[in-house]
GROMACS .gro file of C-alpha atoms in nm:
model
  470
    1MET     CA    1   0.572   0.692  -0.888
    2ALA     CA    2   0.307   0.821  -1.126
    3LEU     CA    3  -0.059   0.856  -1.042
    4SER     CA    4  -0.125   0.586  -1.300
    5ASP     CA    5   0.062   0.343  -1.073
    6LEU     CA    6  -0.211   0.359  -0.808
    7ASN     CA    7  -0.375   0.019  -0.775
    8PRO     CA    8  -0.736   0.018  -0.897
    9VAL     CA    9  -0.985  -0.141  -0.658
   10GLU     CA   10  -1.326  -0.240  -0.791
   11ARG     CA   11  -1.627  -0.101  -0.604
   12ASN     CA   12  -1.888  -0.341  -0.471
   13GLU     CA   13  -2.192  -0.115  -0.478
   14GLU     CA   14  -2.440  -0.377  -0.357
   15GLY     CA   15  -2.219  -0.485  -0.068
   16ILE     CA   16  -2.141  -0.127   0.033
   17ALA     CA   17  -2.512  -0.040   0.044
   18ALA     CA   18  -2.583  -0.342   0.265
   19VAL     CA   19  -2.300  -0.262   0.508
   20LEU     CA   20  -2.401   0.104   0.534
   21GLY     CA   21  -2.744  -0.007   0.653
   22ILE     CA   22  -2.606  -0.264   0.898
   23LEU     CA   23  -2.358  -0.028   1.061
   24LYS     CA   24  -2.602   0.262   1.083
   25GLN     CA   25  -2.842   0.038   1.270
   26ARG     CA   26  -2.571  -0.105   1.494
   27LEU     CA   27  -2.370   0.211   1.576
   28GLY     CA   28  -2.624   0.491   1.540
   29GLU     CA   29  -2.456   0.832   1.562
   30ARG     CA   30  -2.118   0.661   1.583
   31PHE     CA   31  -2.148   0.582   1.214
   32GLN     CA   32  -2.130   0.883   0.982
   33THR     CA   33  -2.178   0.915   0.606
   34GLY     CA   34  -2.159   1.292   0.555
   35GLN     CA   35  -1.931   1.410   0.276
   36ALA     CA   36  -1.714   1.632   0.498
   37ILE     CA   37  -1.629   1.364   0.751
   38ARG     CA   38  -1.569   1.106   0.479
   39THR     CA   39  -1.327   1.340   0.301
   40GLN     CA   40  -1.152   1.410   0.631
   41HIS     CA   41  -1.086   1.038   0.667
   42ALA     CA   42  -0.918   1.003   0.329
   43HIS     CA   43  -0.573   1.115   0.224
   44THR     CA   44  -0.518   1.491   0.202
   45THR     CA   45  -0.154   1.549   0.304
   46THR     CA   46   0.014   1.539  -0.039
   47TYR     CA   47  -0.090   1.552  -0.400
   48ILE     CA   48  -0.216   1.191  -0.414
   49PRO     CA   49  -0.588   1.234  -0.495
   50THR     CA   50  -0.833   1.201  -0.209
   51GLN     CA   51  -1.038   0.881  -0.229
   52ALA     CA   52  -1.305   0.898   0.040
   53PRO     CA   53  -1.467   0.599   0.212
   54ASP     CA   54  -1.844   0.552   0.202
   55GLY     CA   55  -1.884   0.567   0.579
   56VAL     CA   56  -1.684   0.627   0.897
   57ALA     CA   57  -1.732   0.405   1.203
   58PHE     CA   58  -1.623   0.504   1.555
   59PRO     CA   59  -1.593   0.180   1.755
   60GLU     CA   60  -1.521   0.187   2.128
   61THR     CA   61  -1.424  -0.177   2.189
   62THR     CA   62  -1.248  -0.465   2.021
   63ALA     CA   63  -1.584  -0.642   2.000
   64GLU     CA   64  -1.728  -0.355   1.796
   65VAL     CA   65  -1.430  -0.365   1.560
   66GLN     CA   66  -1.502  -0.736   1.518
   67GLU     CA   67  -1.864  -0.664   1.429
   68ILE     CA   68  -1.761  -0.401   1.173
   69VAL     CA   69  -1.503  -0.626   1.008
   70SER     CA   70  -1.738  -0.926   1.012
   71ALA     CA   71  -2.011  -0.726   0.838
   72CYS     CA   72  -1.765  -0.604   0.577
   73ALA     CA   73  -1.628  -0.955   0.523
   74ALA     CA   74  -1.978  -1.096   0.476
   75HIS     CA   75  -2.045  -0.843   0.200
   76ARG     CA   76  -1.689  -0.812   0.061
   77VAL     CA   77  -1.651  -0.445   0.149
   78PRO     CA   78  -1.313  -0.275   0.212
   79VAL     CA   79  -1.211  -0.180   0.567
   80ILE     CA   80  -0.958   0.101   0.619
   81ALA     CA   81  -0.814   0.164   0.967
   82PHE     CA   82  -0.773   0.530   1.068
   83GLY     CA   83  -0.575   0.677   1.358
   84VAL     CA   84  -0.526   1.053   1.333
   85GLY     CA   85  -0.454   1.070   0.960
   86SER     CA   86  -0.091   1.183   0.985
   87SER     CA   87   0.046   0.921   0.743
   88LEU     CA   88   0.197   1.050   0.419
   89GLU     CA   89   0.166   0.789   0.144
   90GLY     CA   90  -0.209   0.757   0.092
   91HIS     CA   91  -0.254   0.493   0.363
   92THR     CA   92  -0.605   0.607   0.459
   93ASN     CA   93  -0.743   0.644   0.107
   94ALA     CA   94  -1.034   0.421   0.000
   95PRO     CA   95  -0.974   0.351  -0.371
   96GLY     CA   96  -1.266   0.105  -0.380
   97GLY     CA   97  -1.480   0.285  -0.124
   98GLY     CA   98  -1.573   0.100   0.193
   99ILE     CA   99  -1.565   0.173   0.565
  100SER     CA  100  -1.310   0.381   0.754
  101VAL     CA  101  -1.265   0.251   1.109
  102ASP     CA  102  -1.168   0.551   1.324
  103THR     CA  103  -1.007   0.426   1.647
  104SER     CA  104  -0.996   0.766   1.822
  105ARG     CA  105  -1.257   0.658   2.081
  106MET     CA  106  -1.050   0.354   2.173
  107ASN     CA  107  -0.823   0.574   2.381
  108ARG     CA  108  -0.784   0.403   2.717
  109ILE     CA  109  -0.453   0.333   2.887
  110LEU     CA  110  -0.531  -0.015   3.012
  111ALA     CA  111  -0.231  -0.089   3.234
  112VAL     CA  112   0.104   0.056   3.334
  113ASN     CA  113   0.360  -0.178   3.490
  114PRO     CA  114   0.642   0.046   3.619
  115GLN     CA  115   0.851  -0.239   3.758
  116ASP     CA  116   0.846  -0.418   3.423
  117LEU     CA  117   0.884  -0.096   3.219
  118ASP     CA  118   0.583  -0.168   2.998
  119CYS     CA  119   0.224  -0.062   2.944
  120THR     CA  120  -0.085  -0.173   2.751
  121VAL     CA  121  -0.294   0.078   2.559
  122GLU     CA  122  -0.573   0.097   2.306
  123PRO     CA  123  -0.483   0.213   1.953
  124GLY     CA  124  -0.640   0.559   1.975
  125VAL     CA  125  -0.405   0.672   2.253
  126THR     CA  126  -0.157   0.923   2.108
  127ARG     CA  127   0.209   0.932   2.203
  128GLU     CA  128   0.164   1.269   2.378
  129ASP     CA  129  -0.137   1.136   2.574
  130LEU     CA  130   0.069   0.840   2.691
  131ASN     CA  131   0.368   1.045   2.797
  132ARG     CA  132   0.150   1.288   2.991
  133HIS     CA  133  -0.002   0.990   3.173
  134LEU     CA  134   0.343   0.844   3.245
  135ARG     CA  135   0.506   1.164   3.367
  136ASP     CA  136   0.466   1.094   3.740
  137THR     CA  137   0.600   0.739   3.705
  138GLY     CA  138   0.946   0.849   3.590
  139LEU     CA  139   0.894   0.664   3.262
  140PHE     CA  140   0.832   0.767   2.902
  141PHE     CA  141   0.763   0.617   2.561
  142PRO     CA  142   1.048   0.728   2.334
  143ILE     CA  143   0.920   0.692   1.977
  144ASP     CA  144   0.862   1.042   1.842
  145PRO     CA  145   0.759   1.071   1.475
  146GLY     CA  146   0.694   1.443   1.510
  147ALA     CA  147   0.319   1.442   1.466
  148ASN     CA  148   0.103   1.354   1.766
  149ALA     CA  149   0.021   1.024   1.601
  150SER     CA  150  -0.193   0.747   1.749
  151LEU     CA  151   0.001   0.450   1.882
  152GLY     CA  152  -0.205   0.207   1.674
  153GLY     CA  153  -0.118   0.402   1.361
  154MET     CA  154   0.247   0.423   1.464
  155ALA     CA  155   0.261   0.044   1.494
  156ALA     CA  156   0.075  -0.008   1.167
  157THR     CA  157   0.324   0.211   0.978
  158ARG     CA  158   0.633   0.103   1.176
  159ALA     CA  159   0.697   0.463   1.277
  160SER     CA  160   1.022   0.593   1.421
  161GLY     CA  161   1.141   0.956   1.432
  162THR     CA  162   1.396   1.172   1.605
  163ASN     CA  163   1.479   0.933   1.892
  164ALA     CA  164   1.528   0.624   1.677
  165VAL     CA  165   1.908   0.642   1.676
  166ARG     CA  166   1.908   0.560   2.050
  167TYR     CA  167   1.575   0.389   2.121
  168GLY     CA  168   1.491   0.220   1.791
  169THR     CA  169   1.162   0.218   1.601
  170MET     CA  170   0.816   0.083   1.678
  171ARG     CA  171   0.947  -0.258   1.569
  172GLU     CA  172   1.180  -0.269   1.873
  173ASN     CA  173   0.935  -0.114   2.119
  174VAL     CA  174   0.618  -0.323   2.080
  175LEU     CA  175   0.602  -0.640   2.290
  176SER     CA  176   0.267  -0.768   2.164
  177LEU     CA  177  -0.049  -0.672   1.981
  178THR     CA  178  -0.414  -0.763   1.974
  179ALA     CA  179  -0.569  -0.729   1.630
  180VAL     CA  180  -0.893  -0.806   1.451
  181MET     CA  181  -0.814  -1.003   1.139
  182ALA     CA  182  -0.998  -1.012   0.806
  183ASP     CA  183  -1.235  -1.290   0.916
  184GLY     CA  184  -1.347  -1.090   1.221
  185GLU     CA  185  -1.152  -1.305   1.467
  186THR     CA  186  -0.903  -1.156   1.715
  187VAL     CA  187  -0.542  -1.260   1.759
  188THR     CA  188  -0.303  -1.173   2.041
  189THR     CA  189   0.053  -1.202   1.920
  190GLY     CA  190   0.246  -1.242   2.246
  191LYS     CA  191   0.283  -1.186   2.619
  192ARG     CA  192   0.467  -0.922   2.821
  193ALA     CA  193   0.796  -1.110   2.840
  194LYS     CA  194   1.086  -0.913   2.696
  195LYS     CA  195   1.180  -1.199   2.465
  196SER     CA  196   1.027  -1.518   2.330
  197SER     CA  197   1.117  -1.805   2.096
  198ALA     CA  198   0.759  -1.929   2.074
  199GLY     CA  199   0.652  -1.969   1.714
  200TYR     CA  200   0.632  -1.719   1.430
  201ASP     CA  201   0.681  -1.352   1.518
  202LEU     CA  202   0.330  -1.233   1.439
  203THR     CA  203   0.391  -0.908   1.625
  204ARG     CA  204   0.651  -0.798   1.369
  205LEU     CA  205   0.433  -0.926   1.087
  206LEU     CA  206   0.156  -0.683   1.186
  207ILE     CA  207   0.392  -0.394   1.266
  208GLY     CA  208   0.433  -0.209   0.939
  209SER     CA  209   0.152  -0.397   0.763
  210GLU     CA  210  -0.037  -0.066   0.719
  211GLY     CA  211  -0.377  -0.216   0.800
  212THR     CA  212  -0.358  -0.464   0.512
  213LEU     CA  213  -0.365  -0.772   0.740
  214GLY     CA  214  -0.569  -0.663   1.042
  215ILE     CA  215  -0.679  -0.375   1.265
  216ILE     CA  216  -0.477  -0.326   1.584
  217THR     CA  217  -0.698  -0.290   1.893
  218GLU     CA  218  -0.444  -0.318   2.179
  219LEU     CA  219  -0.068  -0.270   2.211
  220THR     CA  220   0.178  -0.363   2.484
  221LEU     CA  221   0.474  -0.127   2.467
  222LYS     CA  222   0.821  -0.105   2.618
  223LEU     CA  223   0.889   0.203   2.832
  224GLN     CA  224   1.210   0.381   2.924
  225GLY     CA  225   1.322   0.568   3.233
  226ILE     CA  226   1.326   0.946   3.198
  227PRO     CA  227   1.696   1.040   3.183
  228GLN     CA  228   1.854   1.214   3.482
  229ALA     CA  229   1.988   1.483   3.251
  230ILE     CA  230   1.928   1.593   2.891
  231SER     CA  231   2.144   1.833   2.695
  232GLY     CA  232   2.099   1.950   2.341
  233GLY     CA  233   2.183   2.220   2.094
  234VAL     CA  234   2.255   2.327   1.738
  235CYS     CA  235   2.582   2.310   1.546
  236PRO     CA  236   2.626   2.488   1.208
  237PHE     CA  237   2.845   2.347   0.928
  238PRO     CA  238   2.993   2.494   0.609
  239SER     CA  239   2.821   2.232   0.393
  240VAL     CA  240   2.576   1.947   0.405
  241GLU     CA  241   2.860   1.706   0.326
  242ALA     CA  242   3.058   1.827   0.628
  243ALA     CA  243   2.753   1.790   0.854
  244CYS     CA  244   2.685   1.438   0.724
  245ASN     CA  245   3.046   1.334   0.774
  246ALA     CA  246   3.032   1.462   1.133
  247VAL     CA  247   2.724   1.243   1.186
  248ILE     CA  248   2.904   0.938   1.048
  249ALA     CA  249   3.205   0.998   1.275
  250THR     CA  250   2.981   1.048   1.579
  251VAL     CA  251   2.793   0.723   1.520
  252GLN     CA  252   3.102   0.522   1.436
  253MET     CA  253   3.276   0.641   1.755
  254GLY     CA  254   2.988   0.496   1.956
  255ILE     CA  255   2.882   0.822   2.120
  256PRO     CA  256   2.535   0.743   2.267
  257VAL     CA  257   2.358   1.031   2.097
  258ALA     CA  258   1.980   1.032   2.152
  259ARG     CA  259   1.893   1.259   1.861
  260ILE     CA  260   2.105   1.391   1.576
  261GLU     CA  261   1.902   1.568   1.308
  262LEU     CA  262   2.024   1.719   0.983
  263VAL     CA  263   1.873   2.046   0.855
  264ASN     CA  264   2.002   2.185   0.526
  265ALA     CA  265   2.046   2.558   0.457
  266LEU     CA  266   1.710   2.603   0.282
  267GLN     CA  267   1.525   2.429   0.563
  268MET     CA  268   1.712   2.639   0.819
  269ARG     CA  269   1.601   2.957   0.640
  270ALA     CA  270   1.240   2.847   0.667
  271MET     CA  271   1.274   2.745   1.032
  272LYS     CA  272   1.444   3.069   1.132
  273SER     CA  273   1.156   3.270   0.992
  274TYR     CA  274   0.870   3.045   1.103
  275SER     CA  275   0.995   2.947   1.449
  276LYS     CA  276   1.195   3.265   1.523
  277LEU     CA  277   1.529   3.088   1.570
  278ASP     CA  278   1.855   3.277   1.604
  279TYR     CA  279   2.096   3.042   1.429
  280PRO     CA  280   2.308   3.071   1.112
  281GLU     CA  281   2.133   3.013   0.781
  282SER     CA  282   2.353   2.719   0.697
  283PRO     CA  283   2.339   2.341   0.722
  284CYS     CA  284   2.301   2.247   1.089
  285LEU     CA  285   2.282   1.947   1.314
  286PHE     CA  286   2.030   1.944   1.599
  287VAL     CA  287   2.175   1.716   1.867
  288GLU     CA  288   2.054   1.580   2.200
  289PHE     CA  289   2.216   1.358   2.466
  290HIS     CA  290   2.050   1.161   2.748
  291GLY     CA  291   2.216   1.033   3.064
  292SER     CA  292   2.374   1.163   3.384
  293ASP     CA  293   2.481   1.525   3.436
  294ALA     CA  294   2.846   1.437   3.384
  295GLY     CA  295   2.767   1.201   3.096
  296VAL     CA  296   2.571   1.444   2.882
  297ALA     CA  297   2.831   1.716   2.936
  298GLU     CA  298   3.110   1.481   2.827
  299GLN     CA  299   2.914   1.365   2.523
  300ALA     CA  300   2.839   1.724   2.419
  301GLU     CA  301   3.206   1.821   2.448
  302THR     CA  302   3.315   1.517   2.246
  303PHE     CA  303   3.063   1.595   1.974
  304GLY     CA  304   3.184   1.956   1.965
  305THR     CA  305   3.538   1.832   1.904
  306ILE     CA  306   3.420   1.610   1.618
  307ALA     CA  307   3.225   1.899   1.466
  308GLU     CA  308   3.536   2.118   1.470
  309GLU     CA  309   3.727   1.855   1.274
  310TYR     CA  310   3.473   1.895   0.991
  311GLY     CA  311   3.468   2.276   1.001
  312GLY     CA  312   3.156   2.295   1.215
  313GLY     CA  313   3.076   2.502   1.518
  314PRO     CA  314   3.045   2.656   1.750
  315PHE     CA  315   2.825   2.389   1.906
  316LEU     CA  316   2.581   2.580   2.126
  317TRP     CA  317   2.425   2.341   2.376
  318THR     CA  318   2.209   2.374   2.683
  319SER     CA  319   2.051   2.166   2.959
  320VAL     CA  320   1.768   2.420   3.009
  321ALA     CA  321   1.441   2.240   2.930
  322GLU     CA  322   1.262   2.548   2.790
  323GLU     CA  323   1.539   2.618   2.539
  324ARG     CA  324   1.552   2.254   2.426
  325THR     CA  325   1.173   2.246   2.390
  326LYS     CA  326   1.183   2.549   2.160
  327LEU     CA  327   1.453   2.384   1.951
  328TRP     CA  328   1.266   2.056   1.902
  329LYS     CA  329   0.934   2.233   1.849
  330ALA     CA  330   1.101   2.409   1.556
  331ARG     CA  331   1.228   2.076   1.424
  332HIS     CA  332   0.885   1.917   1.450
  333ASP     CA  333   0.731   2.216   1.272
  334ALA     CA  334   0.970   2.177   0.976
  335TYR     CA  335   0.686   2.071   0.744
  336TRP     CA  336   0.482   2.384   0.818
  337SER     CA  337   0.781   2.614   0.803
  338SER     CA  338   0.875   2.468   0.463
  339LEU     CA  339   0.538   2.563   0.315
  340THR     CA  340   0.626   2.930   0.372
  341LEU     CA  341   0.904   2.899   0.115
  342ARG     CA  342   0.644   2.888  -0.161
  343PRO     CA  343   0.303   3.016  -0.045
  344GLY     CA  344   0.014   2.841  -0.216
  345ALA     CA  345   0.217   2.534  -0.311
  346LYS     CA  346   0.158   2.187  -0.171
  347GLY     CA  347   0.436   1.967  -0.043
  348LEU     CA  348   0.518   1.612  -0.143
  349SER     CA  349   0.704   1.468   0.153
  350THR     CA  350   0.924   1.169   0.077
  351ASP     CA  351   1.194   0.981   0.267
  352VAL     CA  352   1.471   0.730   0.207
  353CYS     CA  353   1.724   0.557   0.430
  354VAL     CA  354   2.075   0.432   0.349
  355PRO     CA  355   2.361   0.270   0.542
  356ILE     CA  356   2.528   0.538   0.750
  357SER     CA  357   2.851   0.511   0.547
  358ARG     CA  358   2.660   0.624   0.234
  359PHE     CA  359   2.462   0.900   0.405
  360ALA     CA  360   2.678   1.197   0.302
  361GLU     CA  361   2.698   1.075  -0.057
  362CYS     CA  362   2.323   1.023  -0.085
  363VAL     CA  363   2.230   1.361   0.062
  364THR     CA  364   2.482   1.560  -0.145
  365GLN     CA  365   2.374   1.389  -0.468
  366THR     CA  366   2.013   1.464  -0.380
  367GLU     CA  367   2.093   1.832  -0.325
  368ALA     CA  368   2.264   1.836  -0.665
  369ASP     CA  369   1.949   1.689  -0.822
  370ILE     CA  370   1.734   1.956  -0.658
  371ALA     CA  371   1.955   2.233  -0.790
  372GLU     CA  372   1.978   2.084  -1.140
  373MET     CA  373   1.600   2.047  -1.165
  374GLY     CA  374   1.525   2.392  -1.023
  375LEU     CA  375   1.308   2.255  -0.743
  376ILE     CA  376   1.228   2.413  -0.408
  377ALA     CA  377   1.285   2.117  -0.177
  378PRO     CA  378   1.428   2.153   0.174
  379ILE     CA  379   1.590   1.854   0.345
  380VAL     CA  380   1.572   1.732   0.704
  381GLY     CA  381   1.701   1.401   0.829
  382HIS     CA  382   1.716   1.157   1.118
  383ALA     CA  383   2.084   1.154   1.038
  384GLY     CA  384   2.196   0.909   1.305
  385ASP     CA  385   2.030   0.617   1.128
  386GLY     CA  386   2.085   0.731   0.769
  387ASN     CA  387   1.726   0.846   0.714
  388PHE     CA  388   1.634   1.179   0.555
  389HIS     CA  389   1.325   1.355   0.422
  390VAL     CA  390   1.273   1.585   0.126
  391LEU     CA  391   0.968   1.809   0.094
  392VAL     CA  392   0.918   1.909  -0.271
  393LEU     CA  393   0.700   2.220  -0.304
  394MET     CA  394   0.498   2.224  -0.623
  395ASP     CA  395   0.193   2.356  -0.802
  396VAL     CA  396  -0.041   2.057  -0.803
  397ASP     CA  397  -0.238   2.207  -1.093
  398ASP     CA  398   0.069   2.210  -1.320
  399PRO     CA  399   0.123   1.872  -1.492
  400LYS     CA  400   0.483   1.963  -1.578
  401GLU     CA  401   0.567   2.030  -1.213
  402ILE     CA  402   0.401   1.706  -1.107
  403ALA     CA  403   0.599   1.514  -1.368
  404ALA     CA  404   0.925   1.679  -1.259
  405THR     CA  405   0.853   1.603  -0.895
  406GLU     CA  406   0.769   1.241  -0.969
  407GLY     CA  407   1.090   1.211  -1.171
  408PHE     CA  408   1.293   1.353  -0.884
  409VAL     CA  409   1.133   1.118  -0.629
  410ALA     CA  410   1.194   0.819  -0.857
  411ARG     CA  411   1.563   0.908  -0.890
  412LEU     CA  412   1.592   0.953  -0.514
  413ASN     CA  413   1.427   0.620  -0.439
  414MET     CA  414   1.638   0.431  -0.690
  415ARG     CA  415   1.955   0.603  -0.565
  416ALA     CA  416   1.882   0.486  -0.210
  417ILE     CA  417   1.800   0.132  -0.325
  418GLY     CA  418   2.120   0.129  -0.532
  419MET     CA  419   2.316   0.217  -0.216
  420ASP     CA  420   2.170  -0.091  -0.043
  421GLY     CA  421   1.916   0.130   0.130
  422THR     CA  422   1.539   0.160   0.118
  423CYS     CA  423   1.286   0.376  -0.062
  424THR     CA  424   1.125   0.453   0.274
  425GLY     CA  425   1.282   0.461   0.617
  426GLU     CA  426   0.960   0.543   0.800
  427HIS     CA  427   0.680   0.679   0.578
  428GLY     CA  428   0.580   0.336   0.452
  429ILE     CA  429   0.462   0.220   0.109
  430GLY     CA  430   0.088   0.295   0.112
  431GLN     CA  431  -0.008   0.399  -0.238
  432GLY     CA  432   0.273   0.644  -0.303
  433LYS     CA  433   0.568   0.402  -0.317
  434ILE     CA  434   0.409   0.087  -0.458
  435GLY     CA  435   0.610   0.125  -0.777
  436PHE     CA  436   0.943   0.085  -0.597
  437LEU     CA  437   0.883  -0.210  -0.366
  438ARG     CA  438   0.977  -0.481  -0.616
  439HIS     CA  439   1.292  -0.288  -0.715
  440GLU     CA  440   1.394  -0.301  -0.351
  441LEU     CA  441   1.282  -0.647  -0.241
  442GLY     CA  442   1.237  -0.856  -0.557
  443HIS     CA  443   1.079  -1.198  -0.499
  444SER     CA  444   1.003  -1.103  -0.138
  445VAL     CA  445   0.704  -0.913  -0.273
  446ASP     CA  446   0.556  -1.243  -0.395
  447ILE     CA  447   0.598  -1.391  -0.047
  448MET     CA  448   0.417  -1.088   0.096
  449ARG     CA  449   0.134  -1.141  -0.151
  450THR     CA  450   0.106  -1.506  -0.046
  451ILE     CA  451   0.073  -1.398   0.319
  452LYS     CA  452  -0.183  -1.134   0.228
  453ARG     CA  453  -0.396  -1.386   0.034
  454ALA     CA  454  -0.377  -1.640   0.316
  455LEU     CA  455  -0.485  -1.394   0.588
  456ASP     CA  456  -0.719  -1.181   0.377
  457PRO     CA  457  -0.847  -1.391   0.088
  458LEU     CA  458  -1.128  -1.147   0.007
  459ASP     CA  459  -0.880  -0.854  -0.003
  460ILE     CA  460  -1.093  -0.631   0.220
  461MET     CA  461  -0.822  -0.502   0.455
  462ASN     CA  462  -0.700  -0.168   0.314
  463PRO     CA  463  -0.690  -0.292  -0.045
  464GLY     CA  464  -0.476  -0.117  -0.305
  465LYS     CA  465  -0.188  -0.052  -0.062
  466ILE     CA  466   0.171  -0.184  -0.035
  467LEU     CA  467   0.153  -0.464  -0.295
  468PRO     CA  468   0.175  -0.386  -0.668
  469ALA     CA  469  -0.114  -0.509  -0.880
  470ASP     CA  470  -0.067  -0.860  -1.022
   0.00000   0.00000   0.00000
């Protein structure tokens, strides 16, 4: 992807001016136009240029979101949903200006139904907020993308994370949604039943739509019982290929692993220094098992045997919560630890996902690319489902480094697509991966555009994202 691939969106100066006046009058101090807060609500995580909105609204109800969207529709002004801003592909940028709708004040947990293992929340509730609220019920929400993301944002980007190998992604864990569509009307996509054959699956249509079809204002989510026992640990390997092959064997044997994360040697060096870990500076797998006391012990021992077959070990595992928490805190801080490898550089975080049988091949070829191109780019991966991330550290003021990084990312994306995989397992398309969507899905992109035009004929819902320009 080159910066020139970003979709241009024409500004509607007259309409924007009208909407700024309407929303200031309607929302008062809950509508802000200061430069600092507008910049904060645009994209700042990677090198994609920040494109700030013209105003930031802080609604507190679905009705207020309807009013905001209706005003923008009447004046043909873009609307960009905002959760906590942890997305990575320019999702919250405003290439044509417009209004950022910050859902952080819509943060109520509306209902918890322990007997049905579900709950209903507003979009501004974060995953950590929800799990703190659920702690005394014996339930938890398993999707863990690392960042303390908002649940509305997680649904909009079809988030997953470290637990996906056992519990799935947001796609499998959302029962229904309420959303405000481009015409200002609300739609509720389903009931609380665990399955339904009633009509089109609008829930899955909105999950992963990145705010381009509507703004999510309520979610009904599946919950899980907190496991009786959890064990986890770290296992070093002589090479990334050996670690990946151990992952493949573990998955294919049907061991019910809850988390199995790949960390390459460079990433391990950064994590050891940043998080004060005492593990070998070599490729490692971070592994966790959920179940009964006897079950997690048996699973850990079986995994240790598999690791030995690929030259790995020793597998050091524990059931002590404090030790496991330190381990996964280090994994979740991988982005920040990576930045220490090249102080002053910015990171471009990218991800791909391939069938598990191609995982080792894809990762080892990617490491070879990194070495050949002289890049500093640690790798971590949700290895159990064939998904891995690369963080390329670069000088964003050096055009040659930007070009080299873009070339590397393009090769990685096309490699994954060529292996019958995807250019993004969980980051989404946003602006950053628009150039690869047609390579991956072909004519399906035209079907997506037809849906977008039908539901948002004025193209006000997060324009310039996902779909390539005509």
